[in-house]
Short mmCIF file of C-alpha atoms and ligand atoms in Angstrom, two decimals:
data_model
loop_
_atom_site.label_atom_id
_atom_site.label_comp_id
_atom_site.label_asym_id
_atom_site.label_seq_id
_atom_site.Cartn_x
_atom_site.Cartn_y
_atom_site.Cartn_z
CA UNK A 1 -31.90 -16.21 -8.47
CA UNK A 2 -28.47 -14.84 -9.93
CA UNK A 3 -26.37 -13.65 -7.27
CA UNK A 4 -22.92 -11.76 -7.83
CA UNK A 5 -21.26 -14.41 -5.72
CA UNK A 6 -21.85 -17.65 -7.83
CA UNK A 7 -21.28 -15.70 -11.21
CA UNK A 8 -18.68 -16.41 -13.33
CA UNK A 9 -18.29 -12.35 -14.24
CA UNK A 10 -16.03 -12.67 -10.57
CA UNK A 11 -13.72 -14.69 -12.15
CA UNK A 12 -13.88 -12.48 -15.69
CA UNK A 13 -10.43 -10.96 -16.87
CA UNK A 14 -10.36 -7.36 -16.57
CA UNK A 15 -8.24 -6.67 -19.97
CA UNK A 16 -11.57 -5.47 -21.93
CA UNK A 17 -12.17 -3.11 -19.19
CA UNK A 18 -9.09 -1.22 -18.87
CA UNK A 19 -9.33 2.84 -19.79
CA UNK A 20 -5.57 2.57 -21.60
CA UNK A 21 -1.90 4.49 -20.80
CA UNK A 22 -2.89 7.18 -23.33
CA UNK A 23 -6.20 7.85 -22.99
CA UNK A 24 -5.49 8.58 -18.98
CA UNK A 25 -4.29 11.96 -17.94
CA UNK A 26 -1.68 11.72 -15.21
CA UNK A 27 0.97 13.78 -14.22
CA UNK A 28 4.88 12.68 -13.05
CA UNK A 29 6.45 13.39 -9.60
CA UNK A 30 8.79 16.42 -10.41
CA UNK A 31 6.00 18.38 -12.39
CA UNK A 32 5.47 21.62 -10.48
CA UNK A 33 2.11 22.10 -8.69
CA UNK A 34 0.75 24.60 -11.36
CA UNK A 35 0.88 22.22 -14.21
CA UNK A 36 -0.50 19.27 -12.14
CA UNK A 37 -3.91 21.81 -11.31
CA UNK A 38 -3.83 23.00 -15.26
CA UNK A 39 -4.18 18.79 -16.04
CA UNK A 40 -6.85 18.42 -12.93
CA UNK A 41 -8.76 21.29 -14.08
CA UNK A 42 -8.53 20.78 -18.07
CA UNK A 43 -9.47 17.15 -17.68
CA UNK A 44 -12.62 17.76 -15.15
CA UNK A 45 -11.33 14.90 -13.07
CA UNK A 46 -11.08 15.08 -9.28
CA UNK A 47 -7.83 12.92 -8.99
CA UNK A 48 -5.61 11.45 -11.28
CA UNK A 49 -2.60 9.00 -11.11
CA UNK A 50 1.38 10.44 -10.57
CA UNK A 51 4.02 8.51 -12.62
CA UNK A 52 7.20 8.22 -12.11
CA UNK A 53 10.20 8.66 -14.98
CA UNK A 54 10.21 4.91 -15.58
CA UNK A 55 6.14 5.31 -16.13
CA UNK A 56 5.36 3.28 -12.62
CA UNK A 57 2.42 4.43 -10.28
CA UNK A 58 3.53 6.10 -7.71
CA UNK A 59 0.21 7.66 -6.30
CA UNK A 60 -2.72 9.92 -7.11
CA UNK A 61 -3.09 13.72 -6.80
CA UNK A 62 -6.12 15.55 -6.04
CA UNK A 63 -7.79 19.05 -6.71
CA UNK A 64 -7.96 18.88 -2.81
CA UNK A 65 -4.09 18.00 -2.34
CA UNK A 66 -3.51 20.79 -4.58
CA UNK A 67 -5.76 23.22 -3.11
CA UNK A 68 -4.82 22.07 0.69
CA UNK A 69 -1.33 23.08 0.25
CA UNK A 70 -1.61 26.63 -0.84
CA UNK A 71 -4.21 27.27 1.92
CA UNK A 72 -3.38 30.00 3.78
CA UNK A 73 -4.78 31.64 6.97
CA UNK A 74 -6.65 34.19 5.15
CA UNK A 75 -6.55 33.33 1.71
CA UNK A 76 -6.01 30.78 -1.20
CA UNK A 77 -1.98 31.69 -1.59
CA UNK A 78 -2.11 31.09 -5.73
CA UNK A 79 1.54 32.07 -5.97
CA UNK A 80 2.44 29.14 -4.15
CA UNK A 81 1.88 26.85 -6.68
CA UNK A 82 5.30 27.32 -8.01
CA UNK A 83 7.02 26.41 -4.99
CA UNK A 84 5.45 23.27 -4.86
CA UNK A 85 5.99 19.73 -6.65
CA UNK A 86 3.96 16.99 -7.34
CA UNK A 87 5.93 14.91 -4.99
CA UNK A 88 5.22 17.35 -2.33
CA UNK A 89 1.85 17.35 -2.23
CA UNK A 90 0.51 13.95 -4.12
CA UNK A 91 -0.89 10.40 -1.83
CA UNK A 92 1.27 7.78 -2.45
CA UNK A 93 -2.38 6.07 -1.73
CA UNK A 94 -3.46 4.52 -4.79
CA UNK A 95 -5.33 1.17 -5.10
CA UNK A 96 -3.59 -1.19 -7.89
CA UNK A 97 -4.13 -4.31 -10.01
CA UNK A 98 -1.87 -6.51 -12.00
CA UNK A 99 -3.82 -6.76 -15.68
CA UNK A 100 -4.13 -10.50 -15.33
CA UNK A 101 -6.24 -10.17 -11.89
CA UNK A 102 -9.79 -11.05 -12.18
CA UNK A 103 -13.30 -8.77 -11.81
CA UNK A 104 -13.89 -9.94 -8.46
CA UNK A 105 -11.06 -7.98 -6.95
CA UNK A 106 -11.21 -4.60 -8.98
CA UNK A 107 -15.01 -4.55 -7.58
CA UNK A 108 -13.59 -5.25 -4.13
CA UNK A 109 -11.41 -2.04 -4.88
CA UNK A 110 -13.77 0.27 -6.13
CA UNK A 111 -15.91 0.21 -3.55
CA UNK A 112 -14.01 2.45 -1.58
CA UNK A 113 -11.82 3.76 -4.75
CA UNK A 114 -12.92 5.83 -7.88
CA UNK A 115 -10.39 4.29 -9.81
CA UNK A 116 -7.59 1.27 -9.83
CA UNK A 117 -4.61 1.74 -11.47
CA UNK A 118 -3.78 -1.41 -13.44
CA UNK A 119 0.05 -2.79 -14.07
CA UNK A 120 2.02 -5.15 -15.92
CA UNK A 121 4.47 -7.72 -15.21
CA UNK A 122 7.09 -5.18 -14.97
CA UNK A 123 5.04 -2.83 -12.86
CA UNK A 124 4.80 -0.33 -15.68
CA UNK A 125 1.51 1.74 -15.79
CA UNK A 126 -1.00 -0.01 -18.19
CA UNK A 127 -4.70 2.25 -17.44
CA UNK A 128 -7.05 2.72 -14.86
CA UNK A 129 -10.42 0.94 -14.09
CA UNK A 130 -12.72 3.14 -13.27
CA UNK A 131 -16.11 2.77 -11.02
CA UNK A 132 -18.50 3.68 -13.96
CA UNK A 133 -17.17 0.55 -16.45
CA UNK A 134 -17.44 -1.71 -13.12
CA UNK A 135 -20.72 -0.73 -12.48
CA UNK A 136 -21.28 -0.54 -16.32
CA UNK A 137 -20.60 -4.20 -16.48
CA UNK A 138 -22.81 -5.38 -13.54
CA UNK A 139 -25.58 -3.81 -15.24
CA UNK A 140 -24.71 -5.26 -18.29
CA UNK A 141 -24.70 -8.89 -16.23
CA UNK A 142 -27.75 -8.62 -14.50
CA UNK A 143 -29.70 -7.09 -17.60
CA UNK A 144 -29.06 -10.54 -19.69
P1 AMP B 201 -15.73 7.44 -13.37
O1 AMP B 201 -16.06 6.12 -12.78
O2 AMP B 201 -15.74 7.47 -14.87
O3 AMP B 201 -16.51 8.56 -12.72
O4 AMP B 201 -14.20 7.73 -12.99
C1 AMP B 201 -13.80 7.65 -11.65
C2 AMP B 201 -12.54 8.43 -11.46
O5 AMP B 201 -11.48 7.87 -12.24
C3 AMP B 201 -12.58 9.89 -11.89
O6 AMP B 201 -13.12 10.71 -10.89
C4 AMP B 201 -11.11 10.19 -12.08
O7 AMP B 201 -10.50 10.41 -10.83
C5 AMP B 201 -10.60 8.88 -12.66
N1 AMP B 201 -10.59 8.89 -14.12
C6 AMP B 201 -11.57 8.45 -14.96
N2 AMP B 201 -11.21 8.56 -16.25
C7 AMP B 201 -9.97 9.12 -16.24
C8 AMP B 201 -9.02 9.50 -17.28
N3 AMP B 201 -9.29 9.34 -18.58
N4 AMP B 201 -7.85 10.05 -16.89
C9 AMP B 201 -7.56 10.20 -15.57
N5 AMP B 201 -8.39 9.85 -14.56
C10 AMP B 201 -9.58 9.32 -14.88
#
């Protein structure tokens, strides 16, 4: 029987993979709260990655960051948002992969990540890897 472990897709490059720089919507660390919701909200994701000026990761924000830090006692405080930057509020949690790492490890990563942010020799932001082309793969593997 096939198993995962003996496969050679573990030891596959991840390059073909890779959801590139400009097709990912991220948002830098001095942006101000408001835009950061306008990206989460416009680009139906739940988190995305935060960039620094130099375009390095430097963590993800969530709608549930966001939304945690203008919680009041009573209410949602909405004006809020404009006292707040990215910075403030983002995880400097992120998972991360160098572009030349193999399969094996960005499945490792995913199972407890939505996405992996991938980087380059320099450390400059390359794309994410998300869970659906992982999983999109394995099926592809196992349907052969
Ligand atoms: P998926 O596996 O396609 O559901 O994506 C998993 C997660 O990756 C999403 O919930 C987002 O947090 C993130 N993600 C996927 N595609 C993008 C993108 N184009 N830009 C920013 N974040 C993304």
């Amino acid at each position: 029987m096939q198993t995962l472990k003996n496969s050679q897709i573990m030891d596959n490059e991840i390059k073909q993979l890779i959801v590139s720089d400009e097709k990912v919507a991220h948002v830098q660390l001095e942006n101000p709260l408001d835009h950061a919701l306008l990206i989460l909200i416009k680009s139906g994701y739940t988190a995305i990655p935060v960039l620094d000026k130099s375009y390095r990761v430097q963590g993800q924000i969530s709608k549930a960051h966001i939304l945690d830090s203008i919680l009041g006692i009573e209410r949602i405080e909405m004006e809020r948002l404009h006292d707040y930057k990215v910075k403030d509020v983002m995880s400097p949690k992120v998972p991360r992969m160098h572009k030349d790492e193999t399969f094996g490890k960005a499945l490792m990563l995913s199972i407890n990540h939505p996405f992996v942010c991938i980087e380059d020799h320099d450390h400059s932001f390359v794309g994410i890897l998300t869970r659906r082309s992982i999983l999109a793969l394995i099926h592809r593997h196992f349907e052969k």
